[in-house]
Tab-separated table of C-alpha atoms and ligand atoms in Angstrom:
chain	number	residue	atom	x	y	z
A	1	UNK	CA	96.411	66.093	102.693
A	2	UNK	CA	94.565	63.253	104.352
A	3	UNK	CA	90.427	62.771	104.661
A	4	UNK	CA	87.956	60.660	105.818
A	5	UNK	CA	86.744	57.565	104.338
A	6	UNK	CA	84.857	54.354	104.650
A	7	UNK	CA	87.301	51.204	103.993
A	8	UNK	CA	86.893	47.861	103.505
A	9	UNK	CA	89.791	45.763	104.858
A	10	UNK	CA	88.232	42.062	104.730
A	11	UNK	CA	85.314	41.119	103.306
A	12	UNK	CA	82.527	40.183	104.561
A	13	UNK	CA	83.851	42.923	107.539
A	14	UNK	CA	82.022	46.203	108.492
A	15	UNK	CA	83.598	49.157	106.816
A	16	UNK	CA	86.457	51.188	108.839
A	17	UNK	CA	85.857	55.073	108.407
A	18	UNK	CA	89.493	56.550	109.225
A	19	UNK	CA	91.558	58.666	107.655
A	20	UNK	CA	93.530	58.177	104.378
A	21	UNK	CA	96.292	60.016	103.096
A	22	UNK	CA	95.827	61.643	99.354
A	23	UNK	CA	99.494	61.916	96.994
A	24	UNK	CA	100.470	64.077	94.612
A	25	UNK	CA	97.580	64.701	92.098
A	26	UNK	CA	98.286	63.034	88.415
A	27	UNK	CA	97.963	65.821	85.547
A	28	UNK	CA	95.000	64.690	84.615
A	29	UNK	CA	93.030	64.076	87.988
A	30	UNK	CA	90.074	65.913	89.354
A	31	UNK	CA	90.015	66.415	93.091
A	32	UNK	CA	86.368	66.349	94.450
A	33	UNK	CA	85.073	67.146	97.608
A	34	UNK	CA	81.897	65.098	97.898
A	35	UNK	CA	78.688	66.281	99.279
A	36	UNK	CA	76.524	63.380	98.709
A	37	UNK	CA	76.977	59.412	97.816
A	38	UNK	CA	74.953	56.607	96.928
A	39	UNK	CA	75.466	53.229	98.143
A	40	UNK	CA	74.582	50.586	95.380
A	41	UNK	CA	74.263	46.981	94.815
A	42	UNK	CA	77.935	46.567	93.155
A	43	UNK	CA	79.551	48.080	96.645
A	44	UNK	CA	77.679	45.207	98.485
A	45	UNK	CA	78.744	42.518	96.194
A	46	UNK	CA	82.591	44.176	97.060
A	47	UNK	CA	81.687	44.129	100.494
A	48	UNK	CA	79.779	40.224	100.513
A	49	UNK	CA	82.524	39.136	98.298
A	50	UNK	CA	80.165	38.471	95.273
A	51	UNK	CA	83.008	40.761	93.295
A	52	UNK	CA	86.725	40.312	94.113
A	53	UNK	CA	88.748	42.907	94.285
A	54	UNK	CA	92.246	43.843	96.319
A	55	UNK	CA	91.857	45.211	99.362
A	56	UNK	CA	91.887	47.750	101.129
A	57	UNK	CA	89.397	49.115	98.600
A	58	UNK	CA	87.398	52.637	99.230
A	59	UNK	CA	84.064	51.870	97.746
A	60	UNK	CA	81.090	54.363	96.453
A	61	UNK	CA	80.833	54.937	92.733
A	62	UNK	CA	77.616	57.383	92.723
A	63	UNK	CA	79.110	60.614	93.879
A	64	UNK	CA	78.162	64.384	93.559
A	65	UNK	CA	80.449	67.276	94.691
A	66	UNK	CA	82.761	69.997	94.483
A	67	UNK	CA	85.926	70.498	92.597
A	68	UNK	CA	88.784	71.728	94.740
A	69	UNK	CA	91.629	71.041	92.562
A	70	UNK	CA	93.016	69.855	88.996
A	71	UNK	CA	96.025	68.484	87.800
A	72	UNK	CA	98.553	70.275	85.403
A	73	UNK	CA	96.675	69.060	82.111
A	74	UNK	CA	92.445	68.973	83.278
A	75	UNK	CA	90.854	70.907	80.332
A	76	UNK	CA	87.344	69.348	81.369
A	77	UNK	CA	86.327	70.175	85.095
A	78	UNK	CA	87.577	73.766	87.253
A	79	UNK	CA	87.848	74.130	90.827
A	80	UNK	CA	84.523	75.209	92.227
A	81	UNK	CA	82.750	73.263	89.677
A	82	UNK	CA	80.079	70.797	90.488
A	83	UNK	CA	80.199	67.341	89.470
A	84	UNK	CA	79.021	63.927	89.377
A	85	UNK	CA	81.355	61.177	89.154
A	86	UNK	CA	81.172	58.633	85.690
A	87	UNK	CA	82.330	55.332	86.943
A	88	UNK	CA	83.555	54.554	83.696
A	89	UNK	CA	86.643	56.744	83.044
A	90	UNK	CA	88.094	56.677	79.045
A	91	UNK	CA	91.489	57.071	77.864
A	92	UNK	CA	89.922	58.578	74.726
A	93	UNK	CA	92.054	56.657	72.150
A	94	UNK	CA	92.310	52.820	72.849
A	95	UNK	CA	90.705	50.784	70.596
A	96	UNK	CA	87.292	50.909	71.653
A	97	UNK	CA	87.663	54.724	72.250
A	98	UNK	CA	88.738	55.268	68.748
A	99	UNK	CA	85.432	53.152	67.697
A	100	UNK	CA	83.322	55.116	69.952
A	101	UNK	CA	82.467	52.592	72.515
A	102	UNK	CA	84.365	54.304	75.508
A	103	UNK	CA	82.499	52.450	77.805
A	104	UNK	CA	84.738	49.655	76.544
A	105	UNK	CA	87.625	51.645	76.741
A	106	UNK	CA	90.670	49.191	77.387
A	107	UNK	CA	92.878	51.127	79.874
A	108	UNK	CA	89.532	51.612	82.053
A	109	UNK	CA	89.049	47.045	81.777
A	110	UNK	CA	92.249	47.018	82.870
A	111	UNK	CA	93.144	49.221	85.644
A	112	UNK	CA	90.131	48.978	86.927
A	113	UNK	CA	89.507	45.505	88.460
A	114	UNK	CA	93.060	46.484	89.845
A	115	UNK	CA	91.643	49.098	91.882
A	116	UNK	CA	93.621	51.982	90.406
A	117	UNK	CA	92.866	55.069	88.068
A	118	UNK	CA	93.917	55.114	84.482
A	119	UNK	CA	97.476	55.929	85.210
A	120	UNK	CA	97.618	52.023	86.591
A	121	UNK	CA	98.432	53.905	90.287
A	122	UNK	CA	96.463	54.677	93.324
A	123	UNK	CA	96.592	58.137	95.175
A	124	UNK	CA	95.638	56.948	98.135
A	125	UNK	CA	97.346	54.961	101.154
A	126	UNK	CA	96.918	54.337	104.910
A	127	UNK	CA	99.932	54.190	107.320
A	128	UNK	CA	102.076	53.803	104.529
A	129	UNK	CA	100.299	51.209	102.371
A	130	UNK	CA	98.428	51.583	99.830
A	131	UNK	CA	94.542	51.791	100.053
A	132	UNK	CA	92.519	51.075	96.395
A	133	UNK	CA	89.911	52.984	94.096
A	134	UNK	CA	86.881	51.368	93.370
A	135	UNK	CA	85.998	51.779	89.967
A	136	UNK	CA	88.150	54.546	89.632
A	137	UNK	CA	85.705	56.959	91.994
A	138	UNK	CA	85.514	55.503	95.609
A	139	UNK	CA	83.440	57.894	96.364
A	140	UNK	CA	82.178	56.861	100.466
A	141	UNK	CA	84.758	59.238	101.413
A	142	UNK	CA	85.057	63.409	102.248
A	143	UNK	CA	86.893	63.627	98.874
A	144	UNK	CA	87.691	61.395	96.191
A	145	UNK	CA	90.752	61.504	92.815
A	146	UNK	CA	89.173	60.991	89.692
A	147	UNK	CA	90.068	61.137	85.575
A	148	UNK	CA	88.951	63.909	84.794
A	149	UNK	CA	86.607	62.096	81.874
A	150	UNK	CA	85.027	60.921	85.157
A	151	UNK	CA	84.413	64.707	86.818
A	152	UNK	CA	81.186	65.171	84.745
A	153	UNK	CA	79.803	69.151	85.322
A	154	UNK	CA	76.114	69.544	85.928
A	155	UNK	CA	74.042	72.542	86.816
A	156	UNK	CA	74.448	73.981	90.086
A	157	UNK	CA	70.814	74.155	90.750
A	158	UNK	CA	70.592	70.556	91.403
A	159	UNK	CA	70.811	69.159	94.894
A	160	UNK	CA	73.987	67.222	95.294
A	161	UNK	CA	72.233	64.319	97.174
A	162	UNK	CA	69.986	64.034	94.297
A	163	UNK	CA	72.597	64.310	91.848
A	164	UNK	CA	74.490	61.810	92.666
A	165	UNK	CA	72.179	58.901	91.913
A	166	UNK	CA	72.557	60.594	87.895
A	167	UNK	CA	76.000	58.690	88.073
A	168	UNK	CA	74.766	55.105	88.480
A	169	UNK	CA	71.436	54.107	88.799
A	170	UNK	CA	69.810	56.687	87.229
A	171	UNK	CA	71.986	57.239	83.983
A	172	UNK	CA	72.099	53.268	83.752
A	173	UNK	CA	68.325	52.604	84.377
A	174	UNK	CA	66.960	55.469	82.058
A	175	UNK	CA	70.273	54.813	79.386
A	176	UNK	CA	68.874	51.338	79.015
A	177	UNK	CA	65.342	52.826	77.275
A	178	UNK	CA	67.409	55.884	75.975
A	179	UNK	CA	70.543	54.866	74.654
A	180	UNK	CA	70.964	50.934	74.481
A	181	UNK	CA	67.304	50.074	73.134
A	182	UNK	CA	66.439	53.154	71.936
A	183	UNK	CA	62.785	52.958	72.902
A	184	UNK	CA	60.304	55.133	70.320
A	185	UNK	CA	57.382	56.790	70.679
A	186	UNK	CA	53.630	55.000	71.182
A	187	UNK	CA	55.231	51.485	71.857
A	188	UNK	CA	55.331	49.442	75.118
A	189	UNK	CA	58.025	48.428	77.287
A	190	UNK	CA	58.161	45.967	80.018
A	191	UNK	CA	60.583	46.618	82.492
A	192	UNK	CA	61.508	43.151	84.945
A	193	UNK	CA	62.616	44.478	88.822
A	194	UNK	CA	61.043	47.826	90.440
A	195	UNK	CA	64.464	48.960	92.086
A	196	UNK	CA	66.636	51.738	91.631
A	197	UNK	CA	68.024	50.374	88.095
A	198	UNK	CA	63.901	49.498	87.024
A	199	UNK	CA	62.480	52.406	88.536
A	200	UNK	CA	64.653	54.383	86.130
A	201	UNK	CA	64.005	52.407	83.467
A	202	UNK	CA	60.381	53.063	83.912
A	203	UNK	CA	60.668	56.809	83.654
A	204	UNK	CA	63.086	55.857	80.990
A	205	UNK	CA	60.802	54.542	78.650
A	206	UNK	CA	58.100	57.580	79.863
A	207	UNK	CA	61.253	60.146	78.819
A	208	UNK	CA	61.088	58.387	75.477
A	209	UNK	CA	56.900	58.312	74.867
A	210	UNK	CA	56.103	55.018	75.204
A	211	UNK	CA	52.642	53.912	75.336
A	212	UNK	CA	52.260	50.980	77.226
A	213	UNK	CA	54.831	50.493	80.290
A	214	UNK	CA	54.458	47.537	82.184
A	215	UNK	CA	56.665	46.672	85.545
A	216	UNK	CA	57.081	43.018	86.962
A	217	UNK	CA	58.024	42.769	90.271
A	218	UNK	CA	57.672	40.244	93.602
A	219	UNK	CA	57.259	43.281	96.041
A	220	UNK	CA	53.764	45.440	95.450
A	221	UNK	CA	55.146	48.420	97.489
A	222	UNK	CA	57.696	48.283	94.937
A	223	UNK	CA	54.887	47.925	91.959
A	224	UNK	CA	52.900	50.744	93.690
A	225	UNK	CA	56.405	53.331	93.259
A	226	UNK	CA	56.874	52.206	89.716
A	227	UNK	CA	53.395	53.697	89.232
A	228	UNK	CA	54.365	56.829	90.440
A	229	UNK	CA	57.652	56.523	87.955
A	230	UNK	CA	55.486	56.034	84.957
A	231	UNK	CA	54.224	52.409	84.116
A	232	UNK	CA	50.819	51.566	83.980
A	233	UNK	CA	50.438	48.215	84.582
A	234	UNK	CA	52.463	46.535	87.484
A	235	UNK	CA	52.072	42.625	87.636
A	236	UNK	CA	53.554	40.669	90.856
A	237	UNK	CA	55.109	37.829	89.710
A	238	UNK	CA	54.570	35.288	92.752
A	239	UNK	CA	50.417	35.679	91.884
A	240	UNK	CA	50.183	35.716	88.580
A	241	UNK	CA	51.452	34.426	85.126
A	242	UNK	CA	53.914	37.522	84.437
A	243	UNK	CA	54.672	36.471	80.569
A	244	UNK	CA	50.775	35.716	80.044
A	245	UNK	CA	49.792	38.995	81.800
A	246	UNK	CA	52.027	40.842	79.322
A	247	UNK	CA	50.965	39.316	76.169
A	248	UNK	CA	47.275	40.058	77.491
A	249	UNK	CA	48.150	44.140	77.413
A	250	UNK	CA	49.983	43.862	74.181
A	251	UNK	CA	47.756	42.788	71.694
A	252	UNK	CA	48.813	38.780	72.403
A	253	UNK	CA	52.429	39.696	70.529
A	254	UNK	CA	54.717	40.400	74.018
A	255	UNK	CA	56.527	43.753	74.383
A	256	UNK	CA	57.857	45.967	71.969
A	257	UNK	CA	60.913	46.452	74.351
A	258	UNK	CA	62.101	44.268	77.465
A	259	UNK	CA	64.394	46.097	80.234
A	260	UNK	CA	65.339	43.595	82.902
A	261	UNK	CA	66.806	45.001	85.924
A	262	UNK	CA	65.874	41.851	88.068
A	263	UNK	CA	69.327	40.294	88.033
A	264	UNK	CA	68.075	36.060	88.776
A	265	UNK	CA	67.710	33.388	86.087
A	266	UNK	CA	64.113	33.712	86.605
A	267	UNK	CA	64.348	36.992	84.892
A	268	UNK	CA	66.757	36.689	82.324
A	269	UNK	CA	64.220	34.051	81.077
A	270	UNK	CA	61.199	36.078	81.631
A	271	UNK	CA	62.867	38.959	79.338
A	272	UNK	CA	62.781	36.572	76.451
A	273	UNK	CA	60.039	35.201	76.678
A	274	UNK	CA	57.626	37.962	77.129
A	275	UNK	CA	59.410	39.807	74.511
A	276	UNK	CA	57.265	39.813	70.717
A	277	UNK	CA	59.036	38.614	67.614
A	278	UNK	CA	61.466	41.459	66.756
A	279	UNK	CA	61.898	42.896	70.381
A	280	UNK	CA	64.787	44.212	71.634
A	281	UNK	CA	66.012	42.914	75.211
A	282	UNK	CA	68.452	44.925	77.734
A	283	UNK	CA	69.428	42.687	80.129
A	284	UNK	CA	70.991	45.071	83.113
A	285	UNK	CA	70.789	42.623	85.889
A	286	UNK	CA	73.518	40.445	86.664
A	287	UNK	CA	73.965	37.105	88.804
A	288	UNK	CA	77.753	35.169	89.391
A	289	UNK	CA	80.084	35.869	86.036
A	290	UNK	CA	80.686	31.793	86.406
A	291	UNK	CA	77.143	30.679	86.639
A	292	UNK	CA	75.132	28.896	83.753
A	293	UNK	CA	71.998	30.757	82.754
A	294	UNK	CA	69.257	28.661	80.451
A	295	UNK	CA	66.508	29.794	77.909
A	296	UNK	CA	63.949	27.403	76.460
A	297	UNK	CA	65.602	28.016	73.014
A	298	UNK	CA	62.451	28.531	71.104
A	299	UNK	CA	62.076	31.864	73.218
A	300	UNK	CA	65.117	33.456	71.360
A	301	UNK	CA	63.767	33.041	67.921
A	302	UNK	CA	61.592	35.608	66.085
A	303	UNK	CA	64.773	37.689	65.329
A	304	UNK	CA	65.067	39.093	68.615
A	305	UNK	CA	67.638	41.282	69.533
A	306	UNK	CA	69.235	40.659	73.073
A	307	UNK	CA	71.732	43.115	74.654
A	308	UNK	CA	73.578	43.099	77.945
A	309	UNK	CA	74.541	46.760	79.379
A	310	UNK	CA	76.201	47.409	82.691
A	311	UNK	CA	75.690	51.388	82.491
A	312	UNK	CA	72.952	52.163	79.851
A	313	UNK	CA	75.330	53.139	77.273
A	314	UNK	CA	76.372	56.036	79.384
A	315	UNK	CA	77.533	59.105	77.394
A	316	UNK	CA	78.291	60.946	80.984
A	317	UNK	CA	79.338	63.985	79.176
A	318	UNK	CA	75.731	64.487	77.175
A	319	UNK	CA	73.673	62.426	79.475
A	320	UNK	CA	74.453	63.758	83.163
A	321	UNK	CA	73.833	68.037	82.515
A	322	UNK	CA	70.939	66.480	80.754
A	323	UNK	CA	69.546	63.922	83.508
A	324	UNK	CA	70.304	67.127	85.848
A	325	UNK	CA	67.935	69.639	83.599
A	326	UNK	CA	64.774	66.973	83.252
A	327	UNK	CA	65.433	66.688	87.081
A	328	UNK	CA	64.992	70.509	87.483
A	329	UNK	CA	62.065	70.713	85.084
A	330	UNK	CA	60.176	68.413	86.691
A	331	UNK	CA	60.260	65.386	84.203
A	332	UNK	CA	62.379	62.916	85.908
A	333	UNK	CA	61.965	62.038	89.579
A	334	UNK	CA	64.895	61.796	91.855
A	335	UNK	CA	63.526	62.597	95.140
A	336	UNK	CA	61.395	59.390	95.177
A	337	UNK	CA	64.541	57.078	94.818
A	338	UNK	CA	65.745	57.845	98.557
A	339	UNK	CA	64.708	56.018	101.065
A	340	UNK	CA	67.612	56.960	103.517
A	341	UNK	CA	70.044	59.630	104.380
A	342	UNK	CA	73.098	58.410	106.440
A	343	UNK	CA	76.045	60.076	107.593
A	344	UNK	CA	79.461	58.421	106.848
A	345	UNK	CA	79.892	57.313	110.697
A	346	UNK	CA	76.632	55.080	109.401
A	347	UNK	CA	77.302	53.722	106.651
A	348	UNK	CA	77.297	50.002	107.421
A	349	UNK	CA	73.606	50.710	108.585
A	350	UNK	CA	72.734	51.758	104.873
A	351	UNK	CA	74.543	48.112	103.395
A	352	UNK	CA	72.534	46.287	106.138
A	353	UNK	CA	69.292	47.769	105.335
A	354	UNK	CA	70.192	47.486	101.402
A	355	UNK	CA	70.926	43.530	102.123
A	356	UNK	CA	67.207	43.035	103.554
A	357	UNK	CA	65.899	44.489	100.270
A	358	UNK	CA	64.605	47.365	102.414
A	359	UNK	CA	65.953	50.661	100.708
A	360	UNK	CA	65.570	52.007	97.092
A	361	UNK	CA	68.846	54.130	97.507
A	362	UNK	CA	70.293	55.031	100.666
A	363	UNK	CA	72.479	58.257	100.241
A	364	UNK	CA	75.944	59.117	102.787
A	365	UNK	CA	75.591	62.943	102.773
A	366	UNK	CA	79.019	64.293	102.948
A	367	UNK	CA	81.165	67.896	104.293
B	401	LIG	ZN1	76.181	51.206	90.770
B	402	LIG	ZN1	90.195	54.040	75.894
């Protein structure tokens, strides 16, 4: 069978759509035809060259669809089931599996920057060669081959263009207050960067009762929509004193919790500094793997504890049908993320507009 897809030969290149030829299904892959797929922030570093990988890569790791087929051994997922994709696939018993930490899992770290499923193989190829998965979903296509620990079943009710955000941003953004720093009731989080990752954190931290959330950001349209998401406070960094601004709405002490989603040195610092003795810092945002990033040392003492997460300590299996149901009862907002709905034909319009900072999440809908 063959099907369309959006593929990055060179980078720094516009994105090909043509289509690819699909192999024999592995017995434990999950066939999905994709309704809906956001474009994020790791696909543009693929594309901009910020992350190498080989090519020619299909990107998209934020995908909702349909299952049309299973291999010989799927117990998980059944055709005609919908799903969101989990870009973080598990063997189940590596190492890290067996210590519950599949987001570590060890066959995933190394297949994966390889550009093939857990099998060490791609499905996919293009006259004759062979065409790469990103993070084991590539999911800017009309279907995509997944693990089936990636095929994650959610309630039908949901709409697949919103559910397909639950499967990056959303699960990594609200994870962060949920899972990773485990934010409780009546205390007050800051969250660094109002985009799709912070906005979720926001409503994170509402999810979880806190008292006090406060969002730091350079944009105010962006301050204005973490309002709507749940914080009360929103302090633009460029006019005023952020880490002064927060210790002024927390009693003088500094946050309770610190979720930075802002991704520059500016921010990693920020975290720990506006962060009171004892805090607990997520850092989600990223910059260059090789670059040097300082802290004024005295800003790490006070027994702090500082965490990096790359997917909020994703549990796809609980988290996603439960993202989905406090989507469809009205507690977590989805709708607000999208700025833009794109055909496939488009999709290098959604990365350009993503590159100006102009889009929250741009979704391909799909079939
Ligand atoms: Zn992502
Ligand atoms: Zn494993």
């Amino acid at each position: 069978m063959n099907f369309r897809a959006a593929v990055l030969h060179e980078v720094g290149r516009p994105l090909v759509v043509e289509r690819v030829t699909l192999g024999p299904l592995g017995p434990h892959d999950v066939l999905v035809r994709l309704r809906a797929s956001g474009l994020c922030h790791t696909d543009l570093e693929v594309i901009e060259g910020a992350l190498a990988y080989p090519l020619p890569i299909i990107l998209g790791h934020e995908g909702a669809g349909v299952v049309e087929a299973v291999g010989a051994a799927v117990t998980l997922a059944r055709p005609g089931d919908h799903v969101v994709c989990s870009w973080n696939p598990h063997c189940g018993h590596c190492f890290y599996c067996d210590r519950g930490e599949p987001i570590l899992c060890e066959v995933f770290t190394r297949t994966q920057p390889q550009g093939h499923l857990l099998d060490g193989a791609s499905r996919l190829s293009l006259n004759g060669l062979e065409v790469r998965h990103f993070s084991a979903v590539s999911s800017h296509a009309e279907c995509c081959v997944v693990h089936e620990s990636s095929a994650v079943v959610v309630p039908r009710e949901i709409p697949f263009d919103r559910a397909c955000l639950i499967g990056c941003g959303v699960m990594t953004g609200v994870g962060a207050a949920t899972r990773v720093a485990r934010v409780t009731p009546g205390s007050s989080v800051l969250v660094i960067g109002a985009g799709a990752v912070g906005l979720n954190a926001v409503q994170g931290a509402r999810l979880s009762g806190a008292e006090t959330i406060i969002a730091v950001d350079v944009d105010d349209r962006k301050l204005e929509l973490a309002r709507v998401f749940g914080a009360a406070h929103g302090i633009n960094a460029l006019r005023d004193d952020a880490t002064a601004s927060v210790r002024r709405l927390t009693g003088g002490r500094g946050a309770d919790y610190v979720l930075e989603a802002g991704g520059r040195e500016a921010t990693f610092r920020l975290a720990v500094e506006a962060a009171r003795p004892g805090a607990t810092v997520v850092f989600l945002g990223k910059v260059n793997v090789d670059q040097q990033v300082a802290f004024r040392w005295g800003s790490l003492m006070g027994e702090k504890r500082l965490v990096r997460s790359s997917y909020g300590g994703a549990r796809p299996r609980q988290d996603f049908p439960w993202l989905a149901r406090e989507y469809l009862e009205g507690r977590l907002k989805l709708d607000e993320l999208i700025t833009q709905r794109l055909p496939l034909e488009q999709i290098n319009d959604g990365f350009a507009g993503m590159a100006k900072g102009a889009v929250v999440r741009a979704v391909l809908t799909l079939n």
